[in-house]
PDB file of C-alpha atoms and ligand atoms in Angstrom:
ATOM      1  CA  MET A   1    -182.331  60.598 -40.004  1.00  0.00           C
ATOM      2  CA  THR A   2    -183.580  57.846 -42.300  1.00  0.00           C
ATOM      3  CA  GLU A   3    -182.771  54.430 -40.851  1.00  0.00           C
ATOM      4  CA  ARG A   4    -183.536  50.805 -41.573  1.00  0.00           C
ATOM      5  CA  THR A   5    -184.313  48.233 -38.922  1.00  0.00           C
ATOM      6  CA  LEU A   6    -185.148  44.548 -38.646  1.00  0.00           C
ATOM      7  CA  VAL A   7    -188.427  43.368 -37.150  1.00  0.00           C
ATOM      8  CA  LEU A   8    -189.286  39.697 -36.699  1.00  0.00           C
ATOM      9  CA  VAL A   9    -192.830  38.509 -36.151  1.00  0.00           C
ATOM     10  CA  LYS A  10    -191.761  35.442 -34.223  1.00  0.00           C
ATOM     11  CA  PRO A  11    -193.311  31.957 -34.448  1.00  0.00           C
ATOM     12  CA  ASP A  12    -195.956  32.770 -31.821  1.00  0.00           C
ATOM     13  CA  GLY A  13    -197.123  35.723 -33.954  1.00  0.00           C
ATOM     14  CA  VAL A  14    -197.425  33.534 -37.041  1.00  0.00           C
ATOM     15  CA  GLN A  15    -199.199  30.742 -35.148  1.00  0.00           C
ATOM     16  CA  ARG A  16    -201.576  33.199 -33.443  1.00  0.00           C
ATOM     17  CA  LEU A  17    -202.548  34.673 -36.846  1.00  0.00           C
ATOM     18  CA  LEU A  18    -201.211  38.093 -35.852  1.00  0.00           C
ATOM     19  CA  VAL A  19    -198.857  38.741 -38.772  1.00  0.00           C
ATOM     20  CA  GLY A  20    -201.218  41.098 -40.592  1.00  0.00           C
ATOM     21  CA  ARG A  21    -202.162  43.040 -37.461  1.00  0.00           C
ATOM     22  CA  ILE A  22    -198.554  43.417 -36.322  1.00  0.00           C
ATOM     23  CA  LEU A  23    -197.217  44.455 -39.735  1.00  0.00           C
ATOM     24  CA  GLY A  24    -200.241  46.729 -40.131  1.00  0.00           C
ATOM     25  CA  ARG A  25    -199.251  48.720 -37.063  1.00  0.00           C
ATOM     26  CA  PHE A  26    -195.860  49.560 -38.543  1.00  0.00           C
ATOM     27  CA  GLU A  27    -197.330  50.232 -41.967  1.00  0.00           C
ATOM     28  CA  GLU A  28    -200.077  52.493 -40.604  1.00  0.00           C
ATOM     29  CA  ARG A  29    -197.554  54.444 -38.586  1.00  0.00           C
ATOM     30  CA  GLY A  30    -195.736  55.303 -41.804  1.00  0.00           C
ATOM     31  CA  LEU A  31    -192.731  53.012 -41.689  1.00  0.00           C
ATOM     32  CA  LYS A  32    -191.921  51.739 -45.171  1.00  0.00           C
ATOM     33  CA  ILE A  33    -191.646  47.989 -45.796  1.00  0.00           C
ATOM     34  CA  VAL A  34    -188.442  47.545 -47.802  1.00  0.00           C
ATOM     35  CA  GLY A  35    -187.988  43.797 -47.238  1.00  0.00           C
ATOM     36  CA  LEU A  36    -190.401  41.019 -46.278  1.00  0.00           C
ATOM     37  CA  LYS A  37    -190.286  37.222 -46.129  1.00  0.00           C
ATOM     38  CA  LEU A  38    -191.472  34.088 -44.335  1.00  0.00           C
ATOM     39  CA  VAL A  39    -188.516  32.131 -42.991  1.00  0.00           C
ATOM     40  CA  ALA A  40    -188.201  28.583 -41.623  1.00  0.00           C
ATOM     41  CA  VAL A  41    -185.255  29.340 -39.346  1.00  0.00           C
ATOM     42  CA  ASP A  42    -182.501  26.754 -39.010  1.00  0.00           C
ATOM     43  CA  ARG A  43    -180.235  26.329 -36.013  1.00  0.00           C
ATOM     44  CA  THR A  44    -177.315  28.177 -37.635  1.00  0.00           C
ATOM     45  CA  LEU A  45    -179.393  31.290 -38.298  1.00  0.00           C
ATOM     46  CA  ALA A  46    -181.016  31.103 -34.855  1.00  0.00           C
ATOM     47  CA  GLU A  47    -177.645  30.869 -33.107  1.00  0.00           C
ATOM     48  CA  ALA A  48    -176.249  33.736 -35.163  1.00  0.00           C
ATOM     49  CA  HIS A  49    -179.250  35.958 -34.428  1.00  0.00           C
ATOM     50  CA  TYR A  50    -179.137  35.240 -30.705  1.00  0.00           C
ATOM     51  CA  ALA A  51    -175.306  35.029 -30.425  1.00  0.00           C
ATOM     52  CA  VAL A  52    -175.269  37.794 -27.819  1.00  0.00           C
ATOM     53  CA  HIS A  53    -177.406  35.568 -25.549  1.00  0.00           C
ATOM     54  CA  ARG A  54    -175.247  32.458 -26.030  1.00  0.00           C
ATOM     55  CA  GLU A  55    -174.222  32.270 -22.357  1.00  0.00           C
ATOM     56  CA  ARG A  56    -177.701  32.916 -20.966  1.00  0.00           C
ATOM     57  CA  PRO A  57    -179.603  30.057 -19.342  1.00  0.00           C
ATOM     58  CA  PHE A  58    -182.523  30.615 -21.688  1.00  0.00           C
ATOM     59  CA  PHE A  59    -180.395  30.397 -24.892  1.00  0.00           C
ATOM     60  CA  GLU A  60    -181.361  26.803 -25.772  1.00  0.00           C
ATOM     61  CA  GLY A  61    -185.019  27.649 -25.215  1.00  0.00           C
ATOM     62  CA  LEU A  62    -184.696  30.706 -27.467  1.00  0.00           C
ATOM     63  CA  VAL A  63    -183.131  28.693 -30.287  1.00  0.00           C
ATOM     64  CA  SER A  64    -185.658  25.924 -29.938  1.00  0.00           C
ATOM     65  CA  PHE A  65    -188.554  28.424 -29.940  1.00  0.00           C
ATOM     66  CA  ILE A  66    -187.409  30.417 -32.964  1.00  0.00           C
ATOM     67  CA  THR A  67    -186.787  27.258 -35.006  1.00  0.00           C
ATOM     68  CA  SER A  68    -190.108  25.668 -33.987  1.00  0.00           C
ATOM     69  CA  SER A  69    -192.239  27.272 -36.697  1.00  0.00           C
ATOM     70  CA  PRO A  70    -191.766  29.889 -39.443  1.00  0.00           C
ATOM     71  CA  LEU A  71    -191.426  33.564 -38.662  1.00  0.00           C
ATOM     72  CA  VAL A  72    -191.838  36.698 -40.736  1.00  0.00           C
ATOM     73  CA  ALA A  73    -188.799  38.941 -41.210  1.00  0.00           C
ATOM     74  CA  VAL A  74    -189.383  42.525 -42.249  1.00  0.00           C
ATOM     75  CA  ALA A  75    -187.043  45.391 -43.018  1.00  0.00           C
ATOM     76  CA  LEU A  76    -188.565  48.757 -42.165  1.00  0.00           C
ATOM     77  CA  GLU A  77    -187.348  52.187 -43.228  1.00  0.00           C
ATOM     78  CA  GLY A  78    -188.120  55.659 -41.977  1.00  0.00           C
ATOM     79  CA  PRO A  79    -186.885  58.577 -39.910  1.00  0.00           C
ATOM     80  CA  ASN A  80    -185.639  57.148 -36.597  1.00  0.00           C
ATOM     81  CA  ALA A  81    -187.009  53.766 -37.634  1.00  0.00           C
ATOM     82  CA  ILE A  82    -184.938  51.882 -35.036  1.00  0.00           C
ATOM     83  CA  ALA A  83    -186.219  53.786 -32.004  1.00  0.00           C
ATOM     84  CA  MET A  84    -189.714  53.979 -33.448  1.00  0.00           C
ATOM     85  CA  ALA A  85    -189.992  50.218 -33.957  1.00  0.00           C
ATOM     86  CA  ARG A  86    -188.586  49.536 -30.469  1.00  0.00           C
ATOM     87  CA  ALA A  87    -191.102  51.920 -28.906  1.00  0.00           C
ATOM     88  CA  MET A  88    -193.964  50.295 -30.803  1.00  0.00           C
ATOM     89  CA  VAL A  89    -192.846  46.797 -29.761  1.00  0.00           C
ATOM     90  CA  GLY A  90    -192.671  47.670 -26.043  1.00  0.00           C
ATOM     91  CA  ALA A  91    -190.633  46.268 -23.159  1.00  0.00           C
ATOM     92  CA  THR A  92    -189.163  42.758 -23.488  1.00  0.00           C
ATOM     93  CA  ARG A  93    -191.188  41.509 -20.530  1.00  0.00           C
ATOM     94  CA  PRO A  94    -194.834  41.846 -21.524  1.00  0.00           C
ATOM     95  CA  HIS A  95    -195.994  42.699 -17.986  1.00  0.00           C
ATOM     96  CA  GLU A  96    -193.728  45.782 -18.218  1.00  0.00           C
ATOM     97  CA  ALA A  97    -194.816  46.707 -21.745  1.00  0.00           C
ATOM     98  CA  ALA A  98    -197.049  49.765 -21.914  1.00  0.00           C
ATOM     99  CA  PRO A  99    -200.586  49.424 -23.221  1.00  0.00           C
ATOM    100  CA  GLY A 100    -200.613  50.545 -26.825  1.00  0.00           C
ATOM    101  CA  THR A 101    -197.414  48.671 -27.595  1.00  0.00           C
ATOM    102  CA  ILE A 102    -197.547  45.360 -29.455  1.00  0.00           C
ATOM    103  CA  ARG A 103    -196.391  43.364 -26.446  1.00  0.00           C
ATOM    104  CA  GLY A 104    -198.438  45.502 -24.057  1.00  0.00           C
ATOM    105  CA  ASP A 105    -201.567  44.742 -26.041  1.00  0.00           C
ATOM    106  CA  LEU A 106    -201.010  41.208 -27.300  1.00  0.00           C
ATOM    107  CA  ALA A 107    -198.375  39.287 -25.286  1.00  0.00           C
ATOM    108  CA  MET A 108    -198.262  37.559 -21.889  1.00  0.00           C
ATOM    109  CA  GLU A 109    -194.828  35.907 -21.570  1.00  0.00           C
ATOM    110  CA  THR A 110    -191.197  36.974 -22.127  1.00  0.00           C
ATOM    111  CA  ALA A 111    -190.392  33.756 -23.972  1.00  0.00           C
ATOM    112  CA  GLN A 112    -193.357  34.322 -26.326  1.00  0.00           C
ATOM    113  CA  ASN A 113    -193.306  38.062 -26.775  1.00  0.00           C
ATOM    114  CA  LEU A 114    -194.335  38.036 -30.447  1.00  0.00           C
ATOM    115  CA  VAL A 115    -191.785  40.412 -31.950  1.00  0.00           C
ATOM    116  CA  HIS A 116    -188.129  41.292 -32.131  1.00  0.00           C
ATOM    117  CA  ALA A 117    -186.812  44.702 -33.188  1.00  0.00           C
ATOM    118  CA  SER A 118    -183.153  45.722 -33.582  1.00  0.00           C
ATOM    119  CA  ASP A 119    -181.941  47.644 -30.537  1.00  0.00           C
ATOM    120  CA  GLY A 120    -179.516  50.110 -32.144  1.00  0.00           C
ATOM    121  CA  PRO A 121    -177.852  51.244 -35.363  1.00  0.00           C
ATOM    122  CA  GLU A 122    -175.041  48.688 -35.353  1.00  0.00           C
ATOM    123  CA  THR A 123    -177.368  45.841 -34.447  1.00  0.00           C
ATOM    124  CA  ALA A 124    -179.779  46.904 -37.180  1.00  0.00           C
ATOM    125  CA  ILE A 125    -177.046  46.816 -39.838  1.00  0.00           C
ATOM    126  CA  ALA A 126    -175.784  43.416 -38.651  1.00  0.00           C
ATOM    127  CA  GLU A 127    -179.258  41.897 -38.305  1.00  0.00           C
ATOM    128  CA  LEU A 128    -180.465  43.146 -41.699  1.00  0.00           C
ATOM    129  CA  ALA A 129    -177.361  41.607 -43.285  1.00  0.00           C
ATOM    130  CA  LEU A 130    -178.029  38.349 -41.453  1.00  0.00           C
ATOM    131  CA  TRP A 131    -181.698  38.049 -42.451  1.00  0.00           C
ATOM    132  CA  PHE A 132    -181.710  39.582 -45.932  1.00  0.00           C
ATOM    133  CA  ALA A 133    -179.428  38.729 -48.849  1.00  0.00           C
ATOM    134  CA  PRO A 134    -178.198  41.495 -51.155  1.00  0.00           C
ATOM    135  CA  GLY A 135    -181.090  42.442 -53.437  1.00  0.00           C
ATOM    136  CA  GLU A 136    -183.812  41.364 -51.005  1.00  0.00           C
ATOM    137  CA  ILE A 137    -184.074  44.866 -49.580  1.00  0.00           C
ATOM    138  CA  VAL A 138    -185.666  47.115 -52.165  1.00  0.00           C
ATOM    139  CA  ASP A 139    -185.342  50.856 -52.720  1.00  0.00           C
ATOM    140  CA  TYR A 140    -188.527  52.429 -54.051  1.00  0.00           C
ATOM    141  CA  ALA A 141    -190.478  55.668 -53.826  1.00  0.00           C
ATOM    142  CA  ARG A 142    -193.866  55.879 -52.088  1.00  0.00           C
ATOM    143  CA  ASP A 143    -196.241  58.569 -53.280  1.00  0.00           C
ATOM    144  CA  VAL A 144    -197.803  58.753 -49.814  1.00  0.00           C
ATOM    145  CA  ASP A 145    -194.523  59.981 -48.354  1.00  0.00           C
ATOM    146  CA  ARG A 146    -195.310  63.542 -49.400  1.00  0.00           C
ATOM    147  CA  TRP A 147    -198.095  63.350 -46.762  1.00  0.00           C
ATOM    148  CA  VAL A 148    -196.145  61.315 -44.199  1.00  0.00           C
ATOM    149  CA  LEU A 149    -192.582  62.632 -44.205  1.00  0.00           C
ATOM    150  CA  SER A 150    -191.312  66.136 -43.667  1.00  0.00           C
ATOM    151  CA  PRO A 151    -190.560  67.850 -46.976  1.00  0.00           C
ATOM    152  CA  VAL A 152    -187.335  69.275 -45.490  1.00  0.00           C
ATOM    153  CA  ASP A 153    -185.780  65.856 -44.640  1.00  0.00           C
TER     154      ASP A 153
HETATM  155  P1  LIG B 201    -185.982  39.392 -28.384  1.00  0.00           P
HETATM  156  O1  LIG B 201    -186.289  40.827 -28.591  1.00  0.00           O
HETATM  157  O2  LIG B 201    -186.247  38.444 -29.500  1.00  0.00           O
HETATM  158  O3  LIG B 201    -184.461  39.255 -27.933  1.00  0.00           O
HETATM  159  C1  LIG B 201    -183.999  38.319 -27.034  1.00  0.00           C
HETATM  160  C2  LIG B 201    -185.107  37.445 -26.546  1.00  0.00           C
HETATM  161  O4  LIG B 201    -184.781  36.659 -25.456  1.00  0.00           O
HETATM  162  C3  LIG B 201    -186.241  38.299 -26.057  1.00  0.00           C
HETATM  163  O5  LIG B 201    -186.877  38.882 -27.151  1.00  0.00           O
HETATM  164  C4  LIG B 201    -187.070  37.297 -25.297  1.00  0.00           C
HETATM  165  O6  LIG B 201    -187.982  36.636 -26.152  1.00  0.00           O
HETATM  166  C5  LIG B 201    -186.020  36.331 -24.835  1.00  0.00           C
HETATM  167  N1  LIG B 201    -185.794  36.368 -23.403  1.00  0.00           N
HETATM  168  C6  LIG B 201    -185.267  37.365 -22.699  1.00  0.00           C
HETATM  169  N2  LIG B 201    -185.219  37.027 -21.399  1.00  0.00           N
HETATM  170  C7  LIG B 201    -185.722  35.771 -21.322  1.00  0.00           C
HETATM  171  C8  LIG B 201    -185.946  34.876 -20.248  1.00  0.00           C
HETATM  172  N3  LIG B 201    -185.616  35.205 -18.995  1.00  0.00           N
HETATM  173  N4  LIG B 201    -186.495  33.681 -20.536  1.00  0.00           N
HETATM  174  C9  LIG B 201    -186.804  33.350 -21.801  1.00  0.00           C
HETATM  175  N5  LIG B 201    -186.630  34.167 -22.854  1.00  0.00           N
HETATM  176  C10 LIG B 201    -186.090  35.361 -22.611  1.00  0.00           C
END
């Protein structure tokens, strides 16, 4: 099933010059970039994105981290895009993330784990609506898809 999901390359990814490498992994895999922007996140957006963690002790740290420097927001599309992006990102805690995943290869700390990816279909819809205005997600055809996607889908 074709899905769309939100991935954030968080401030540590931008500051560590890893944006190209991280986006490249998704692109090489075959996921289609349908939205992309650099965002200086304000407190309102940060609190909305992390609303589910509002009662956690690390909430203030999360908001302060994600507003500390720009991040890159990307909307990705493809069959099972939500599960695929989550698998590629790896476990939240980098010491539990498998080698070959982004966090398993590039991250050391939970609070600076480089990437965020929507964790399910409802979250993906809500997060895409939060990060991208109408018109910022673009429908287009990719010629390469005849070599990447199943012709029966
Ligand atoms: P993310 O996928 O962006 O979603 C929630 C984030 O909370 C998670 O990545 C981590 O960066 C962060 N997080 C989770 N647990 C902790 C923790 N114990 N301390 C600090 N940050 C955390």
